[in-house]
C-alpha positions as semicolon CSV with decimal commas, in nm:
position;residue;x (nm);y (nm);z (nm)
1;M;0,000;0,000;0,000
2;I;0,116;0,354;-0,083
3;R;0,073;0,587;0,214
4;K;-0,093;0,908;0,093
5;R;-0,100;1,251;0,253
6;I;-0,471;1,335;0,270
7;L;-0,640;1,660;0,373
8;V;-0,996;1,643;0,508
9;T;-1,167;1,982;0,547
10;G;-1,444;1,974;0,806
11;G;-1,257;1,675;0,947
12;A;-1,391;1,711;1,302
13;G;-1,751;1,706;1,186
14;F;-1,996;1,418;1,170
15;I;-1,890;1,282;0,830
16;G;-1,533;1,413;0,836
17;S;-1,441;1,244;1,164
18;H;-1,561;0,905;1,038
19;L;-1,361;0,959;0,719
20;C;-1,043;1,057;0,908
21;E;-1,074;0,744;1,122
22;T;-1,115;0,517;0,818
23;L;-0,825;0,675;0,628
24;L;-0,595;0,628;0,929
25;L;-0,701;0,263;0,955
26;Q;-0,598;0,227;0,591
27;G;-0,251;0,355;0,682
28;H;-0,263;0,707;0,535
29;E;-0,135;1,032;0,682
30;V;-0,436;1,252;0,758
31;F;-0,459;1,628;0,806
32;C;-0,787;1,725;0,971
33;L;-0,881;2,088;0,900
34;D;-1,170;2,244;1,095
35;N;-1,277;2,582;1,236
36;F;-1,502;2,407;1,495
37;F;-1,820;2,596;1,411
38;T;-2,004;2,264;1,394
39;G;-1,702;2,033;1,430
40;N;-1,648;1,865;1,767
41;K;-1,310;1,778;1,920
42;E;-1,473;1,481;2,093
43;N;-1,516;1,327;1,748
44;I;-1,142;1,312;1,683
45;V;-0,973;1,327;2,026
46;H;-0,908;0,951;2,016
47;L;-0,712;0,997;1,693
48;Q;-0,464;1,251;1,827
49;D;-0,222;0,992;1,966
50;N;-0,178;0,857;1,613
51;N;0,151;0,986;1,468
52;Y;-0,007;1,002;1,123
53;F;-0,289;1,233;1,231
54;E;-0,264;1,611;1,256
55;L;-0,541;1,849;1,366
56;I;-0,531;2,201;1,224
57;R;-0,770;2,477;1,334
58;H;-0,841;2,676;1,020
59;D;-1,134;2,823;0,825
60;V;-1,149;2,729;0,455
61;V;-1,274;3,080;0,377
62;D;-0,906;3,177;0,417
63;P;-0,633;3,035;0,189
64;F;-0,439;2,736;0,318
65;L;-0,118;2,576;0,194
66;I;0,003;2,221;0,256
67;E;0,163;1,941;0,057
68;T;-0,105;1,679;0,000
69;D;-0,198;1,406;-0,247
70;E;-0,577;1,416;-0,200
71;I;-0,832;1,659;-0,062
72;Y;-1,181;1,576;0,066
73;N;-1,366;1,908;0,081
74;L;-1,634;1,846;0,343
75;A;-1,627;2,183;0,522
76;C;-1,973;2,344;0,549
77;P;-2,256;2,346;0,805
78;A;-2,508;2,091;0,679
79;S;-2,817;2,124;0,899
80;P;-3,075;2,403;0,855
81;I;-3,026;2,537;1,209
82;H;-2,654;2,582;1,155
83;Y;-2,639;2,692;0,793
84;Q;-2,916;2,950;0,844
85;Y;-2,751;3,086;1,161
86;N;-2,509;3,286;0,944
87;S;-2,627;3,248;0,587
88;I;-2,359;3,476;0,441
89;K;-2,087;3,274;0,613
90;T;-2,244;2,955;0,475
91;M;-2,223;3,092;0,120
92;K;-1,864;3,201;0,178
93;T;-1,773;2,857;0,310
94;S;-1,917;2,685;0,003
95;I;-1,779;2,928;-0,255
96;M;-1,456;3,065;-0,106
97;G;-1,382;2,727;0,047
98;A;-1,413;2,564;-0,296
99;I;-1,194;2,832;-0,457
100;N;-0,923;2,797;-0,190
101;M;-0,919;2,418;-0,197
102;L;-0,925;2,404;-0,576
103;G;-0,638;2,654;-0,579
104;L;-0,446;2,429;-0,341
105;A;-0,520;2,124;-0,556
106;K;-0,391;2,311;-0,861
107;R;-0,075;2,421;-0,681
108;V;0,025;2,076;-0,549
109;N;-0,139;1,864;-0,823
110;A;-0,375;1,692;-0,579
111;K;-0,695;1,507;-0,656
112;I;-0,993;1,679;-0,489
113;L;-1,341;1,557;-0,399
114;Q;-1,633;1,792;-0,337
115;A;-1,897;1,679;-0,089
116;S;-2,206;1,822;-0,253
117;T;-2,560;1,746;-0,148
118;S;-2,902;1,627;-0,257
119;E;-3,016;1,981;-0,171
120;V;-2,892;2,089;-0,515
121;Y;-3,213;1,926;-0,645
122;G;-3,427;2,156;-0,428
123;D;-3,792;2,051;-0,404
124;P;-3,770;1,805;-0,694
125;K;-4,030;1,767;-0,967
126;I;-3,896;1,427;-1,075
127;H;-3,875;1,120;-0,853
128;P;-3,636;0,959;-0,784
129;Q;-3,368;1,218;-0,856
130;N;-3,092;1,132;-1,101
131;E;-2,776;1,327;-1,178
132;K;-2,910;1,465;-1,507
133;Y;-3,187;1,652;-1,326
134;W;-3,106;2,024;-1,288
135;G;-3,326;2,070;-0,985
136;N;-3,598;2,304;-0,862
137;V;-3,424;2,546;-0,626
138;N;-3,545;2,877;-0,483
139;P;-3,245;3,113;-0,522
140;I;-3,371;3,367;-0,265
141;G;-3,520;3,149;0,012
142;L;-3,403;3,074;0,365
143;R;-3,233;2,754;0,249
144;S;-3,067;2,916;-0,052
145;C;-2,740;2,989;0,127
146;Y;-2,680;2,613;0,142
147;D;-2,860;2,490;-0,171
148;V;-2,723;2,757;-0,404
149;G;-2,383;2,764;-0,232
150;K;-2,336;2,394;-0,305
151;R;-2,455;2,439;-0,664
152;A;-2,200;2,720;-0,708
153;A;-1,928;2,497;-0,563
154;E;-2,010;2,228;-0,820
155;T;-1,983;2,493;-1,094
156;L;-1,641;2,600;-0,966
157;F;-1,520;2,240;-0,957
158;M;-1,628;2,181;-1,316
159;D;-1,473;2,507;-1,438
160;Y;-1,140;2,439;-1,262
161;H;-1,145;2,095;-1,421
162;R;-1,218;2,227;-1,770
163;Q;-0,986;2,528;-1,753
164;N;-0,697;2,393;-1,542
165;N;-0,734;2,015;-1,581
166;I;-0,771;1,969;-1,204
167;K;-0,847;1,609;-1,104
168;I;-1,191;1,644;-0,945
169;K;-1,466;1,424;-0,803
170;I;-1,820;1,540;-0,711
171;I;-2,062;1,340;-0,499
172;R;-2,413;1,440;-0,395
173;I;-2,483;1,316;-0,044
174;F;-2,840;1,224;0,051
175;N;-2,970;1,225;0,411
176;T;-2,708;1,056;0,629
177;Y;-2,723;0,964;0,996
178;G;-2,521;0,778;1,258
179;P;-2,297;0,818;1,564
180;K;-2,116;1,151;1,611
181;M;-2,408;1,361;1,488
182;L;-2,446;1,672;1,703
183;P;-2,737;1,644;1,949
184;N;-2,846;1,998;1,860
185;D;-2,797;1,995;1,485
186;G;-3,168;2,000;1,407
187;R;-3,162;1,706;1,166
188;V;-3,463;1,482;1,175
189;V;-3,299;1,155;1,289
190;S;-3,102;1,308;1,577
191;N;-3,400;1,528;1,677
192;F;-3,637;1,233;1,697
193;I;-3,390;1,011;1,883
194;I;-3,316;1,275;2,147
195;Q;-3,684;1,357;2,192
196;A;-3,767;0,988;2,220
197;L;-3,489;0,908;2,468
198;T;-3,602;1,194;2,693
199;N;-3,975;1,119;2,646
200;Q;-4,038;1,465;2,501
201;E;-4,296;1,532;2,232
202;I;-4,164;1,434;1,890
203;T;-4,198;1,732;1,660
204;I;-4,295;1,672;1,298
205;F;-4,304;1,970;1,066
206;G;-4,589;1,933;0,818
207;D;-4,825;1,635;0,817
208;G;-4,545;1,377;0,824
209;A;-4,627;1,244;0,477
210;Q;-4,312;1,399;0,324
211;T;-4,046;1,137;0,249
212;R;-3,673;1,096;0,290
213;S;-3,424;0,819;0,216
214;F;-3,189;0,764;0,510
215;Q;-2,831;0,643;0,464
216;Y;-2,612;0,512;0,747
217;I;-2,273;0,678;0,783
218;D;-2,067;0,364;0,711
219;D;-2,228;0,331;0,367
220;L;-2,148;0,693;0,287
221;I;-1,782;0,656;0,389
222;Q;-1,746;0,362;0,151
223;G;-1,903;0,574;-0,124
224;L;-1,657;0,858;-0,058
225;L;-1,358;0,624;-0,073
226;K;-1,477;0,445;-0,384
227;M;-1,537;0,777;-0,560
228;M;-1,193;0,917;-0,471
229;N;-1,026;0,597;-0,591
230;S;-1,231;0,562;-0,911
231;K;-1,083;0,615;-1,256
232;D;-0,980;0,975;-1,328
233;T;-1,220;0,996;-1,623
234;F;-1,519;0,954;-1,391
235;I;-1,565;1,288;-1,216
236;G;-1,937;1,277;-1,135
237;P;-2,153;1,420;-1,005
238;V;-2,280;1,097;-0,854
239;N;-2,558;1,037;-0,602
240;I;-2,460;0,858;-0,281
241;G;-2,767;0,764;-0,079
242;N;-3,010;0,493;0,025
243;T;-3,303;0,419;-0,205
244;N;-3,538;0,297;0,069
245;E;-3,793;0,575;0,111
246;F;-3,979;0,643;0,436
247;T;-4,229;0,904;0,545
248;I;-4,121;1,127;0,833
249;K;-4,413;0,993;1,038
250;D;-4,297;0,634;0,978
251;L;-3,948;0,733;1,095
252;A;-4,087;0,888;1,415
253;N;-4,293;0,577;1,494
254;K;-3,996;0,348;1,429
255;I;-3,774;0,548;1,667
256;I;-4,047;0,547;1,935
257;E;-4,068;0,168;1,897
258;L;-3,689;0,111;1,912
259;T;-3,643;0,335;2,218
260;N;-3,954;0,214;2,403
261;S;-4,036;0,581;2,439
262;K;-4,348;0,737;2,589
263;S;-4,320;1,030;2,349
264;K;-4,623;1,155;2,158
265;I;-4,606;1,299;1,808
266;V;-4,704;1,664;1,755
267;F;-4,734;1,846;1,423
268;K;-4,612;2,196;1,338
269;P;-4,613;2,405;1,017
270;L;-4,373;2,297;0,742
271;P;-4,079;2,539;0,691
272;S;-4,056;2,719;0,356
273;D;-3,889;2,536;0,066
274;D;-3,872;2,208;0,261
275;P;-3,868;1,928;-0,003
276;L;-4,174;1,701;0,001
277;R;-3,998;1,400;-0,151
278;R;-3,635;1,295;-0,162
279;K;-3,495;0,970;-0,300
280;P;-3,176;0,910;-0,500
281;D;-3,137;0,725;-0,825
282;I;-2,807;0,541;-0,760
283;E;-2,773;0,357;-1,090
284;K;-2,460;0,558;-1,176
285;A;-2,294;0,483;-0,839
286;N;-2,373;0,116;-0,880
287;K;-2,236;0,104;-1,234
288;E;-1,929;0,326;-1,200
289;L;-1,828;0,257;-0,840
290;N;-1,980;-0,084;-0,773
291;W;-2,140;0,083;-0,471
292;E;-2,474;0,039;-0,301
293;P;-2,584;0,084;0,062
294;K;-2,566;-0,225;0,282
295;I;-2,715;-0,116;0,616
296;N;-3,093;-0,106;0,656
297;L;-3,274;0,165;0,851
298;E;-3,351;-0,037;1,164
299;T;-2,993;-0,162;1,202
300;G;-2,855;0,189;1,157
301;L;-3,108;0,344;1,394
302;I;-3,021;0,094;1,669
303;K;-2,651;0,186;1,639
304;T;-2,734;0,557;1,646
305;I;-2,976;0,527;1,939
306;T;-2,708;0,337;2,134
307;Y;-2,459;0,617;2,065
308;F;-2,691;0,892;2,190
309;D;-2,803;0,685;2,488
310;N;-2,440;0,633;2,593
311;L;-2,370;1,003;2,537
312;F;-2,654;1,102;2,770
313;R;-2,540;0,856;3,035
314;K;-2,183;0,991;3,014
315;N;-2,305;1,351;3,045
316;C;-2,526;1,263;3,344
317;Q;-2,232;1,098;3,520
318;S;-2,008;1,401;3,456
319;I;-2,273;1,633;3,606
320;K;-2,291;1,417;3,918
């Protein structure tokens, strides 16, 4: 095996920390770059004794120089609560972050992967969504800072590739869940689990009939690795997600069942521009990467519930 020097931006975040851990297990040298807006040191503290791991506090909005073979550009708040907290900063992270990392890739001749999102499809008018679909995105809504920022980042990646022959990869990540999610990130799986474990009311926005396809983190990490290591002529974009579609109400009931919770479901108004249906077409990922998700929803939810349950127990003990 050839040991690579790999930079992971947003490396202390939910996805980034899992990726750093896997790359180290493969024997690579990993540079974890994070400004800790949504990243969490607890996610990567166990890696810091590894001589091949280096943590760097830095914001991708500012230029950064390092010798590296590969770059995974994951830096950006990904939940509505966090990316709407400072929408201008979110846009800067997507756009300036892409420019700075692409500039670095050009300078050191590194291969670079952009973690894009299913949000580039907006509230889709085709179902399931394939990579040829251009999307239905509101450019001036509350979610636009994230949706449009990620679309702009994809544009930058393609233009750097065409104009400067940068080796790029673009993946579009669909709803992902698992251990190391922030308890307060506002995403539906973590919200429901926390509410269920504490026997609070489970809050559904809308009537609960809207659908999502939920992917466990381990499946996503394999998709990231397969994409980075795929042939240079395959640049994407490619959907990485689970094709099993569930209503939000079904998800809430499943989590109540798995946690033996006494929580009741309550309904609140649906936020603006919230997609009503979301499901990936993964034919391209299957064909080009030989990738498909392996972990079903119940198995993944049990692992995630166990993580949050242990986290609560640990926090309760520390308070005592």
